[in-house]
């Protein structure tokens, strides 16, 4: 089988990388498409995955419209000799369009619920995979699975924690360039200053991960590590404050208490919040109180909670391998018996 995967975010590399490795080990061929945006290229190179670089990511509205013409055309040219059998993405309109030009299925993951994007790719998609707690209904194309994207690469079967020495906290700031970020807000400079002060008073080093240029006052805190090392750093941190739902969820699954600070709803963070692994808040005092509480608690208590949480979920990568290998029969099996996926 020849499989094509499109990447639009660093988290998508992680989402699909173990699936790709498994399928390649079974004599399938897998190729990725990527635009230059954050650290996606570095991650694909690190994991030694074959990819085509389609050039710069388009940030402006006109750029995105132009991309709807340019990127599918470039994909089509690259794939003529590859002869694809299956297309996979996290809501990629570009890949969804190209899949229909080859008369092949497009399977999409979804977890943001951004209707602006979904309206574009849904007509060209055959299956939309969402977590079982996802609040939106996309009709007969939707398949719910008992997990989250982050579990695809952080399930104990797929990830082993590497020890990082030191006592530190991580703050994640996003660029606010994504379409689902329009009109949303996150961490204010006032809150950032206060949280840094509290952490430093407790001898906890501050590391800031930012998608865009940081204000001069915060540059000294900017994290300087390889993108491939971030998960290990998350696993060993005392606490994470994040404007991005993906990293907040990653930290929680790894047993690091997280605070998700963004007005955009994140159902994955809502799920782990019920286990005491993630705080969802916008009120500054509430966030400050939570940080103070967390740094005075035993980190192992959060690791134990994460293990309990993962016991209620499936190995998403193993599920995806089975789902693709047995498609389209796998759709009928899950529709008839949703609990069948607990085999993974």
XYZ file of C-alpha atoms in Angstrom:
344
model
C 0.000 0.000 0.000
C 1.225 3.502 -0.863
C 0.159 6.014 1.796
C 0.278 9.826 1.662
C 0.139 12.003 4.814
C -0.096 15.796 4.967
C 1.385 17.751 7.884
C 0.105 21.147 9.020
C 1.447 21.330 12.575
C 4.348 19.784 14.540
C 1.822 17.712 16.486
C 0.750 16.048 13.234
C 4.264 14.642 12.761
C 3.973 12.998 16.164
C 0.394 11.878 15.472
C 1.412 9.893 12.386
C 5.107 9.041 12.879
C 4.677 5.726 14.725
C 1.897 4.696 12.358
C 4.215 5.449 9.419
C 7.100 3.464 10.935
C 4.828 0.485 11.568
C 3.381 0.524 8.063
C 6.849 0.843 6.505
C 8.014 -2.150 8.559
C 5.184 -4.090 6.900
C 6.528 -3.250 3.415
C 4.167 -0.363 2.725
C 5.387 2.978 1.376
C 4.665 6.245 3.214
C 5.408 9.793 2.079
C 4.654 13.077 3.869
C 3.828 16.536 2.539
C 4.814 19.576 4.594
C 4.927 23.375 4.412
C 7.663 25.392 6.151
C 5.910 26.705 9.252
C 7.451 25.812 12.636
C 9.642 22.795 13.311
C 7.866 20.215 11.136
C 10.849 19.792 8.810
C 13.210 19.204 11.723
C 10.918 16.564 13.194
C 10.454 14.700 9.899
C 14.220 14.670 9.387
C 14.828 13.539 12.975
C 12.466 10.585 12.606
C 13.901 9.801 9.147
C 10.577 10.010 7.336
C 10.350 10.666 3.598
C 8.711 13.975 2.728
C 8.128 16.594 0.063
C 8.611 20.226 1.091
C 5.930 22.359 -0.598
C 7.492 25.680 0.424
C 6.419 28.443 2.766
C 3.265 28.256 4.856
C 0.711 30.883 3.799
C -0.344 33.091 6.724
C -2.531 35.766 5.124
C -6.106 35.275 3.940
C -5.110 35.819 0.309
C -2.140 33.521 0.784
C -4.392 30.748 2.071
C -6.715 31.177 -0.919
C -3.729 30.990 -3.280
C -2.576 27.889 -1.384
C -5.857 26.142 -2.239
C -4.727 26.271 -5.868
C -0.973 25.897 -5.470
C -0.551 23.092 -2.930
C -2.971 20.544 -4.462
C -1.313 21.149 -7.843
C 2.163 20.545 -6.385
C 0.922 17.428 -4.580
C -0.633 16.080 -7.762
C 2.617 16.482 -9.703
C 4.651 14.758 -6.976
C 2.229 11.832 -6.623
C 1.703 10.801 -10.240
C 4.604 8.331 -10.086
C 3.954 7.376 -6.447
C 0.511 5.920 -7.299
C -1.107 6.450 -3.874
C -3.678 4.063 -2.376
C -4.591 5.948 0.806
C -4.539 9.562 2.040
C -4.299 10.594 5.712
C -4.262 14.004 7.387
C -5.491 16.167 10.209
C -8.137 18.081 8.273
C -6.022 18.954 5.225
C -8.184 20.470 2.499
C -5.216 20.230 0.121
C -4.824 16.479 0.524
C -8.575 15.885 0.615
C -8.917 17.495 -2.828
C -6.000 15.525 -4.266
C -7.377 12.229 -2.934
C -10.451 12.642 -5.136
C -8.291 13.349 -8.193
C -6.828 9.866 -7.640
C -10.228 8.363 -6.689
C -8.751 7.137 -3.403
C -10.002 7.469 0.211
C -9.049 10.350 2.465
C -9.126 9.624 6.211
C -9.013 12.724 8.413
C -8.409 13.218 12.123
C -10.263 16.114 13.745
C -10.115 17.658 17.221
C -10.506 21.438 16.863
C -14.039 21.669 15.484
C -13.094 24.612 13.252
C -16.080 24.711 10.879
C -14.309 27.065 8.453
C -11.837 24.262 7.786
C -14.226 21.325 8.137
C -16.667 22.690 5.544
C -13.816 22.679 3.039
C -12.389 19.201 3.587
C -15.466 17.196 4.660
C -17.003 16.834 1.150
C -13.728 15.314 -0.087
C -13.178 13.035 2.939
C -14.426 9.487 3.436
C -13.901 9.172 7.211
C -13.458 11.727 9.990
C -11.865 10.230 13.117
C -12.623 11.999 16.405
C -12.279 11.169 20.091
C -15.303 9.687 21.817
C -15.685 12.895 23.889
C -15.632 15.226 20.869
C -18.846 17.326 21.047
C -19.540 17.814 17.332
C -21.475 15.458 15.064
C -20.352 15.123 11.446
C -22.830 12.456 10.400
C -22.170 9.077 8.834
C -18.544 9.924 7.960
C -17.584 10.264 11.632
C -15.925 7.425 13.558
C -15.333 7.963 17.281
C -12.400 6.263 18.989
C -11.597 5.992 22.698
C -8.507 8.152 22.780
C -6.893 11.409 21.678
C -4.291 12.381 19.083
C -1.627 12.771 21.737
C -2.092 9.180 22.900
C -1.014 7.998 19.439
C 2.568 8.852 20.393
C 2.477 9.068 24.186
C 0.803 5.766 25.028
C 3.226 3.639 27.104
C 3.464 1.219 24.151
C 4.756 4.059 21.959
C 6.809 6.320 24.253
C 9.451 5.857 26.927
C 10.243 8.812 29.187
C 13.824 10.087 29.123
C 15.052 11.681 32.355
C 15.883 15.414 32.201
C 17.651 16.824 35.242
C 16.682 20.111 36.849
C 13.705 21.818 38.405
C 11.869 23.828 35.756
C 8.504 24.917 34.373
C 7.535 25.434 30.728
C 5.383 28.192 29.259
C 4.030 27.684 25.737
C 3.030 30.724 23.645
C 1.390 30.317 20.230
C 1.653 32.569 17.166
C -2.123 33.159 16.763
C -1.831 32.696 12.973
C -4.092 29.641 12.660
C -7.632 30.176 11.358
C -9.110 28.800 14.587
C -7.129 31.404 16.594
C -9.069 34.358 15.157
C -10.785 36.268 17.962
C -9.204 34.183 20.736
C -6.969 35.315 23.608
C -4.424 33.647 25.865
C -1.677 34.572 28.353
C -1.319 38.287 29.072
C 2.066 39.902 29.739
C 0.787 40.775 33.215
C 0.095 37.128 34.004
C 3.398 36.032 32.467
C 5.356 38.415 34.681
C 3.540 37.290 37.834
C 3.911 33.559 37.119
C 7.624 33.917 36.343
C 8.101 35.773 39.623
C 6.376 32.983 41.599
C 8.372 30.236 39.899
C 11.715 31.961 40.386
C 10.948 32.657 44.051
C 10.582 28.876 44.403
C 13.892 28.231 42.572
C 12.097 26.804 39.552
C 13.708 27.670 36.238
C 11.424 29.171 33.573
C 11.559 27.943 29.961
C 9.406 29.672 27.336
C 8.528 27.944 24.069
C 7.200 30.465 21.536
C 6.033 30.120 17.919
C 6.764 33.783 17.181
C 9.209 36.444 18.361
C 9.103 36.981 22.116
C 9.008 40.450 23.660
C 12.524 41.572 24.636
C 11.781 41.259 28.374
C 11.175 37.499 28.003
C 13.948 36.556 25.561
C 16.254 35.303 28.319
C 13.715 32.568 29.125
C 13.417 31.234 25.575
C 13.947 27.490 25.466
C 16.880 26.337 23.334
C 16.417 22.653 22.612
C 15.823 20.481 19.568
C 12.108 20.034 18.704
C 12.531 16.274 19.093
C 13.503 16.787 22.759
C 10.391 18.750 23.753
C 8.340 15.732 24.848
C 11.085 14.604 27.221
C 11.254 18.118 28.670
C 7.476 18.164 29.089
C 7.517 14.836 30.897
C 10.019 16.103 33.478
C 8.638 19.624 34.021
C 6.980 20.673 37.282
C 4.154 22.455 35.483
C 3.170 23.706 32.027
C 1.256 26.869 31.175
C 0.116 26.722 27.560
C -1.886 28.717 25.052
C -1.861 25.624 22.829
C -4.164 22.693 23.547
C -1.820 20.110 22.011
C 1.055 20.786 24.377
C -1.264 21.074 27.383
C -2.676 17.667 26.531
C 0.796 16.192 25.954
C 1.942 17.360 29.377
C -1.156 15.963 31.095
C -0.801 12.553 29.417
C 2.848 12.486 30.535
C 1.894 13.250 34.136
C 2.881 16.916 34.177
C 0.102 19.198 35.497
C -0.920 21.723 32.855
C -2.859 24.953 32.634
C -4.628 25.598 29.322
C -5.033 29.363 28.886
C -7.000 30.112 25.750
C -10.584 31.164 25.065
C -10.767 28.506 22.319
C -12.501 25.374 23.594
C -10.342 22.222 23.770
C -12.254 18.993 24.434
C -9.061 16.980 24.896
C -8.038 19.272 27.766
C -11.557 19.037 29.182
C -11.210 15.247 29.264
C -7.946 15.221 31.243
C -9.164 18.052 33.491
C -11.619 15.582 35.036
C -8.595 13.606 36.235
C -6.943 16.638 37.834
C -4.249 16.759 35.154
C -5.191 20.002 33.409
C -6.647 23.285 34.600
C -8.680 25.274 32.062
C -8.772 28.931 33.069
C -8.576 32.536 31.913
C -8.825 34.242 35.307
C -5.334 35.372 36.341
C -5.778 34.823 40.072
C -7.213 31.353 39.505
C -4.197 30.450 37.375
C -1.730 31.865 39.904
C -3.371 29.923 42.748
C -3.208 26.729 40.701
C 0.493 27.182 39.930
C 1.248 27.750 43.618
C -0.701 24.625 44.531
C 0.956 22.452 41.895
C 4.546 23.329 42.771
C 3.840 22.390 46.384
C 2.452 18.967 45.448
C 4.309 15.733 44.745
C 4.860 15.315 40.979
C 4.394 11.539 41.328
C 0.748 12.049 42.251
C 0.122 13.494 38.772
C 2.037 10.646 37.134
C -0.250 8.179 38.918
C -3.309 10.086 37.681
C -2.034 9.971 34.109
C -1.648 6.190 34.326
C -5.233 5.880 35.544
C -6.418 8.102 32.686
C -4.524 6.074 30.055
C -6.071 2.857 31.356
C -9.422 4.138 30.058
C -8.055 4.745 26.526
C -6.740 2.677 23.618
C -3.380 2.624 21.862
C -4.390 5.007 19.056
C -1.468 4.098 16.777
C -2.245 0.374 16.887
C -5.903 1.180 16.251
C -5.018 3.320 13.217
C -2.773 0.605 11.765
C -5.624 -1.906 12.033
C -8.169 0.599 10.711
C -6.148 1.394 7.566
C -5.052 -2.180 6.891
C -8.669 -3.370 7.038
C -10.366 -0.374 5.394
C -13.225 -0.145 4.415
C -14.311 -3.240 6.377
C -12.947 -1.603 9.543
C -15.603 1.122 9.249
C -18.387 -1.474 9.297
C -16.836 -3.282 12.281
C -16.553 -0.131 14.428
C -19.997 1.126 13.409
C -21.495 -2.225 14.452
C -19.456 -2.555 17.672
C -17.719 0.608 18.983
C -16.166 -1.335 21.873
C -14.250 -3.523 19.407
C -11.489 -0.890 19.494
C -10.624 -1.877 23.077
C -8.614 -4.670 21.446
C -5.904 -2.070 20.725
